[in-house]
mmCIF file of C-alpha atoms and ligand atoms in Angstrom:
data_model
loop_
_atom_site.group_PDB
_atom_site.id
_atom_site.type_symbol
_atom_site.label_atom_id
_atom_site.label_comp_id
_atom_site.label_asym_id
_atom_site.label_seq_id
_atom_site.Cartn_x
_atom_site.Cartn_y
_atom_site.Cartn_z
ATOM 1 C CA MET W 1333 0.322 36.524 -7.049
ATOM 2 C CA HIS W 1334 0.534 33.689 -4.727
ATOM 3 C CA LYS W 1335 2.884 30.718 -4.466
ATOM 4 C CA GLU W 1336 1.867 27.042 -4.409
ATOM 5 C CA GLU W 1337 3.878 24.169 -3.218
ATOM 6 C CA TYR W 1338 3.889 20.577 -4.380
ATOM 7 C CA ARG W 1339 5.007 17.707 -2.060
ATOM 8 C CA PHE W 1340 4.542 14.023 -2.009
ATOM 9 C CA SER W 1341 5.595 11.112 0.164
ATOM 10 C CA PHE W 1342 6.972 7.789 -0.816
ATOM 11 C CA GLU W 1343 8.318 4.854 1.120
ATOM 12 C CA VAL W 1344 11.937 3.602 0.994
ATOM 13 C CA TYR W 1345 12.718 0.028 1.969
ATOM 14 C CA HIS W 1346 16.218 -1.356 2.621
ATOM 15 C CA SER W 1347 15.558 -4.416 0.399
ATOM 16 C CA SER W 1348 12.653 -6.519 -1.051
ATOM 17 C CA ASN W 1349 12.756 -8.692 2.177
ATOM 18 C CA ASP W 1350 10.959 -5.772 3.943
ATOM 19 C CA LEU W 1351 8.158 -5.778 1.465
ATOM 20 C CA LEU W 1352 4.669 -7.380 1.695
ATOM 21 C CA PRO W 1353 4.778 -10.802 0.143
ATOM 22 C CA ALA W 1354 2.637 -9.836 -2.926
ATOM 23 C CA ASP W 1355 4.817 -6.819 -3.549
ATOM 24 C CA ALA W 1356 8.031 -8.795 -3.258
ATOM 25 C CA ASN W 1357 6.572 -11.334 -5.745
ATOM 26 C CA LEU W 1358 5.771 -8.776 -8.261
ATOM 27 C CA LEU W 1359 9.260 -7.136 -7.951
ATOM 28 C CA GLU W 1360 10.768 -10.496 -8.431
ATOM 29 C CA GLN W 1361 8.812 -11.013 -11.667
ATOM 30 C CA ALA W 1362 9.899 -7.500 -12.873
ATOM 31 C CA ARG W 1363 13.576 -8.328 -12.035
ATOM 32 C CA ALA W 1364 13.325 -11.701 -13.839
ATOM 33 C CA VAL W 1365 11.859 -10.345 -16.933
ATOM 34 C CA THR W 1366 14.758 -7.902 -17.468
ATOM 35 C CA ASN W 1367 16.505 -11.006 -19.016
ATOM 36 C CA ILE W 1368 14.151 -10.943 -21.870
ATOM 37 C CA ALA W 1369 14.237 -7.200 -22.682
ATOM 38 C CA TYR W 1370 15.334 -6.338 -26.314
ATOM 39 C CA ALA W 1371 17.972 -3.688 -25.727
ATOM 40 C CA PRO W 1372 20.851 -4.345 -28.135
ATOM 41 C CA TYR W 1373 21.761 -0.645 -28.431
ATOM 42 C CA SER W 1374 21.564 0.752 -24.896
ATOM 43 C CA HIS W 1375 22.432 -2.450 -23.119
ATOM 44 C CA PHE W 1376 19.984 -1.234 -20.430
ATOM 45 C CA SER W 1377 17.312 -3.835 -20.002
ATOM 46 C CA VAL W 1378 14.126 -2.851 -18.143
ATOM 47 C CA GLY W 1379 11.478 -5.155 -16.822
ATOM 48 C CA ALA W 1380 8.011 -4.301 -15.583
ATOM 49 C CA ALA W 1381 5.362 -6.477 -13.998
ATOM 50 C CA ALA W 1382 1.864 -5.459 -13.294
ATOM 51 C CA LEU W 1383 -0.756 -6.845 -10.849
ATOM 52 C CA LEU W 1384 -4.188 -6.130 -12.166
ATOM 53 C CA ALA W 1385 -7.434 -5.896 -10.209
ATOM 54 C CA ASN W 1386 -8.559 -9.294 -11.635
ATOM 55 C CA GLY W 1387 -5.527 -10.891 -10.185
ATOM 56 C CA GLU W 1388 -3.597 -11.346 -13.350
ATOM 57 C CA ILE W 1389 0.093 -10.483 -13.616
ATOM 58 C CA VAL W 1390 1.233 -9.151 -17.006
ATOM 59 C CA LYS W 1391 4.834 -8.242 -17.799
ATOM 60 C CA GLY W 1392 6.599 -6.014 -20.224
ATOM 61 C CA THR W 1393 10.122 -5.145 -21.321
ATOM 62 C CA ASN W 1394 11.686 -2.387 -23.349
ATOM 63 C CA GLN W 1395 11.963 -2.936 -27.060
ATOM 64 C CA GLU W 1396 14.569 -1.112 -28.984
ATOM 65 C CA ASN W 1397 14.978 -0.512 -32.672
ATOM 66 C CA ALA W 1398 17.901 0.313 -35.068
ATOM 67 C CA SER W 1399 16.009 3.630 -35.602
ATOM 68 C CA TYR W 1400 16.360 4.587 -31.844
ATOM 69 C CA PRO W 1401 13.209 6.621 -31.565
ATOM 70 C CA VAL W 1402 11.040 3.709 -32.481
ATOM 71 C CA GLY W 1403 12.054 1.945 -29.344
ATOM 72 C CA ILE W 1404 9.574 1.713 -26.557
ATOM 73 C CA CYS W 1405 10.103 1.676 -22.752
ATOM 74 C CA ALA W 1406 9.097 -1.364 -20.719
ATOM 75 C CA GLU W 1407 6.448 0.530 -18.804
ATOM 76 C CA ARG W 1408 4.590 1.657 -22.155
ATOM 77 C CA ALA W 1409 5.072 -1.686 -23.828
ATOM 78 C CA LEU W 1410 3.268 -3.145 -20.670
ATOM 79 C CA LEU W 1411 0.447 -0.611 -20.598
ATOM 80 C CA SER W 1412 -0.182 -1.301 -24.322
ATOM 81 C CA ALA W 1413 -0.377 -5.095 -23.590
ATOM 82 C CA ILE W 1414 -2.627 -4.546 -20.751
ATOM 83 C CA GLY W 1415 -4.892 -2.154 -22.458
ATOM 84 C CA THR W 1416 -5.267 -4.828 -25.338
ATOM 85 C CA LEU W 1417 -5.435 -7.969 -23.176
ATOM 86 C CA TYR W 1418 -7.550 -6.688 -20.339
ATOM 87 C CA PRO W 1419 -9.160 -3.382 -21.375
ATOM 88 C CA ASN W 1420 -10.418 -1.198 -18.581
ATOM 89 C CA ILE W 1421 -9.066 -3.610 -15.791
ATOM 90 C CA PRO W 1422 -7.390 -1.397 -13.110
ATOM 91 C CA ILE W 1423 -3.615 -1.936 -12.471
ATOM 92 C CA GLN W 1424 -3.260 -2.224 -8.764
ATOM 93 C CA THR W 1425 0.610 -2.218 -8.703
ATOM 94 C CA MET W 1426 3.466 -2.018 -11.354
ATOM 95 C CA ALA W 1427 6.988 -3.135 -10.295
ATOM 96 C CA ILE W 1428 9.840 -1.739 -12.422
ATOM 97 C CA SER W 1429 13.485 -3.001 -12.267
ATOM 98 C CA TYR W 1430 16.406 -2.919 -14.638
ATOM 99 C CA HIS W 1431 19.808 -4.531 -15.512
ATOM 100 C CA ASN W 1432 22.480 -1.999 -16.736
ATOM 101 C CA PHE W 1433 24.835 -4.401 -18.832
ATOM 102 C CA ASN W 1434 27.163 -1.395 -19.286
ATOM 103 C CA GLN W 1435 28.196 -2.093 -15.720
ATOM 104 C CA ASN W 1436 29.829 -5.289 -14.328
ATOM 105 C CA THR W 1437 27.615 -5.431 -11.245
ATOM 106 C CA ASN W 1438 23.989 -5.799 -10.488
ATOM 107 C CA SER W 1439 21.852 -2.598 -10.280
ATOM 108 C CA THR W 1440 21.326 -1.617 -6.724
ATOM 109 C CA HIS W 1441 19.404 1.642 -6.971
ATOM 110 C CA PRO W 1442 15.749 2.227 -8.130
ATOM 111 C CA ILE W 1443 15.019 3.978 -11.424
ATOM 112 C CA SER W 1444 11.724 5.755 -11.866
ATOM 113 C CA PRO W 1445 9.649 5.916 -15.195
ATOM 114 C CA CYS W 1446 10.669 8.547 -17.911
ATOM 115 C CA GLY W 1447 8.495 11.510 -18.562
ATOM 116 C CA MET W 1448 6.704 9.918 -21.422
ATOM 117 C CA CYS W 1449 5.838 6.767 -19.385
ATOM 118 C CA ARG W 1450 4.608 9.002 -16.472
ATOM 119 C CA GLN W 1451 2.191 10.557 -19.090
ATOM 120 C CA ALA W 1452 1.093 7.117 -20.223
ATOM 121 C CA LEU W 1453 0.541 5.981 -16.680
ATOM 122 C CA LEU W 1454 -1.463 8.994 -15.790
ATOM 123 C CA GLU W 1455 -3.782 8.325 -18.754
ATOM 124 C CA TYR W 1456 -4.206 4.729 -17.589
ATOM 125 C CA GLU W 1457 -5.167 5.875 -14.120
ATOM 126 C CA GLY W 1458 -7.628 8.305 -15.449
ATOM 127 C CA ARG W 1459 -9.148 5.754 -17.918
ATOM 128 C CA VAL W 1460 -9.970 3.228 -15.147
ATOM 129 C CA GLN W 1461 -10.329 5.806 -12.326
ATOM 130 C CA GLN W 1462 -7.893 3.971 -10.039
ATOM 131 C CA PRO W 1463 -4.238 4.839 -9.037
ATOM 132 C CA VAL W 1464 -1.346 2.709 -9.977
ATOM 133 C CA LYS W 1465 1.027 1.934 -7.110
ATOM 134 C CA LEU W 1466 4.669 1.814 -8.248
ATOM 135 C CA ILE W 1467 7.418 -0.427 -6.884
ATOM 136 C CA LEU W 1468 10.933 0.653 -8.056
ATOM 137 C CA SER W 1469 14.128 -1.220 -7.615
ATOM 138 C CA GLY W 1470 17.204 -2.478 -9.273
ATOM 139 C CA LEU W 1471 18.056 -6.166 -9.315
ATOM 140 C CA GLU W 1472 18.880 -5.979 -5.614
ATOM 141 C CA GLY W 1473 18.920 -3.461 -2.819
ATOM 142 C CA GLU W 1474 16.772 -0.420 -1.951
ATOM 143 C CA VAL W 1475 13.087 -0.312 -2.911
ATOM 144 C CA VAL W 1476 10.942 2.765 -3.465
ATOM 145 C CA ILE W 1477 7.237 2.657 -3.200
ATOM 146 C CA VAL W 1478 5.182 5.443 -4.850
ATOM 147 C CA PRO W 1479 1.576 5.140 -3.651
ATOM 148 C CA GLN W 1480 0.124 6.444 -6.991
ATOM 149 C CA SER W 1481 1.984 7.127 -10.237
ATOM 150 C CA ASN W 1482 0.219 10.457 -10.879
ATOM 151 C CA LEU W 1483 2.259 11.943 -8.035
ATOM 152 C CA LEU W 1484 5.159 11.778 -10.316
ATOM 153 C CA LEU W 1485 3.587 14.114 -12.845
ATOM 154 C CA PRO W 1486 2.332 17.366 -11.226
ATOM 155 C CA LEU W 1487 0.726 20.040 -13.310
ATOM 156 C CA SER W 1488 -0.006 17.322 -15.889
ATOM 157 C CA PHE W 1489 -1.831 17.569 -19.252
ATOM 158 C CA LYS W 1490 -5.013 15.552 -19.395
ATOM 159 C CA GLY W 1491 -7.733 14.640 -21.810
ATOM 160 C CA GLU W 1492 -10.114 17.041 -20.153
ATOM 161 C CA HIS W 1493 -8.092 19.944 -21.430
ATOM 162 C CA LEU W 1494 -8.923 19.023 -25.056
ATOM 163 C CA LYS W 1495 -12.752 19.242 -24.396
ATOM 164 C CA LYS W 1496 -14.867 21.847 -26.155
HETATM 165 N N1 THU A 1463 13.781 2.656 -20.446
HETATM 166 C C1 THU A 1463 12.668 2.026 -20.072
HETATM 167 O O1 THU A 1463 12.254 0.907 -20.641
HETATM 168 N N2 THU A 1463 12.089 2.390 -18.945
HETATM 169 C C2 THU A 1463 12.507 3.550 -18.146
HETATM 170 O O2 THU A 1463 11.816 3.886 -17.175
HETATM 171 C C3 THU A 1463 13.721 4.268 -18.519
HETATM 172 C C4 THU A 1463 14.327 3.886 -19.886
HETATM 173 C C5 THU A 1463 14.567 2.095 -21.698
HETATM 174 C C6 THU A 1463 14.496 2.845 -22.853
HETATM 175 C C7 THU A 1463 15.681 2.404 -23.616
HETATM 176 O O3 THU A 1463 15.466 1.205 -24.338
HETATM 177 C C8 THU A 1463 16.608 2.100 -22.568
HETATM 178 O O4 THU A 1463 15.890 2.056 -21.335
HETATM 179 C C9 THU A 1463 17.622 3.265 -22.244
HETATM 180 O O5 THU A 1463 17.096 4.517 -22.202
#
């Protein structure tokens, strides 16, 4: 028997003012798009914006449903849109923000993608052979940058495991 250890590093910024202009711009777009999320059940609106290798920016929001499990997270809604609009174009960066309407104040702490979205991000990275940098933040305050989304899913299950 031996033990293995998993570690990864990420960056924490005091606010979006400390980001590179392109990152600050993408985060601003993710924050803005929280306003058009469809989240009548959770009142938790998530916005995501992706900068593609071809320079395009595509946005996504969570889309809920009266049959709750039918709803989809902003990140996977965005990945589906990108996979359809720009198949096989790498995603350089994805910014994710949210507004929790259950609270009276603006969100000030980053959230990170749920497990299902981590799996979907991993598949996209594998498909285009390029990592996705994540920018995570509320509507204001601290910003976390994860250099590649696969770092959030160690010991992951991949397509190669299905091969004969
Ligand atoms: N949600 C996202 O869109 N992204 C996340 O990273 C976490 C959760 C959505 C799903 C659901 O519509 C609402 O937020 C509450 O879970």
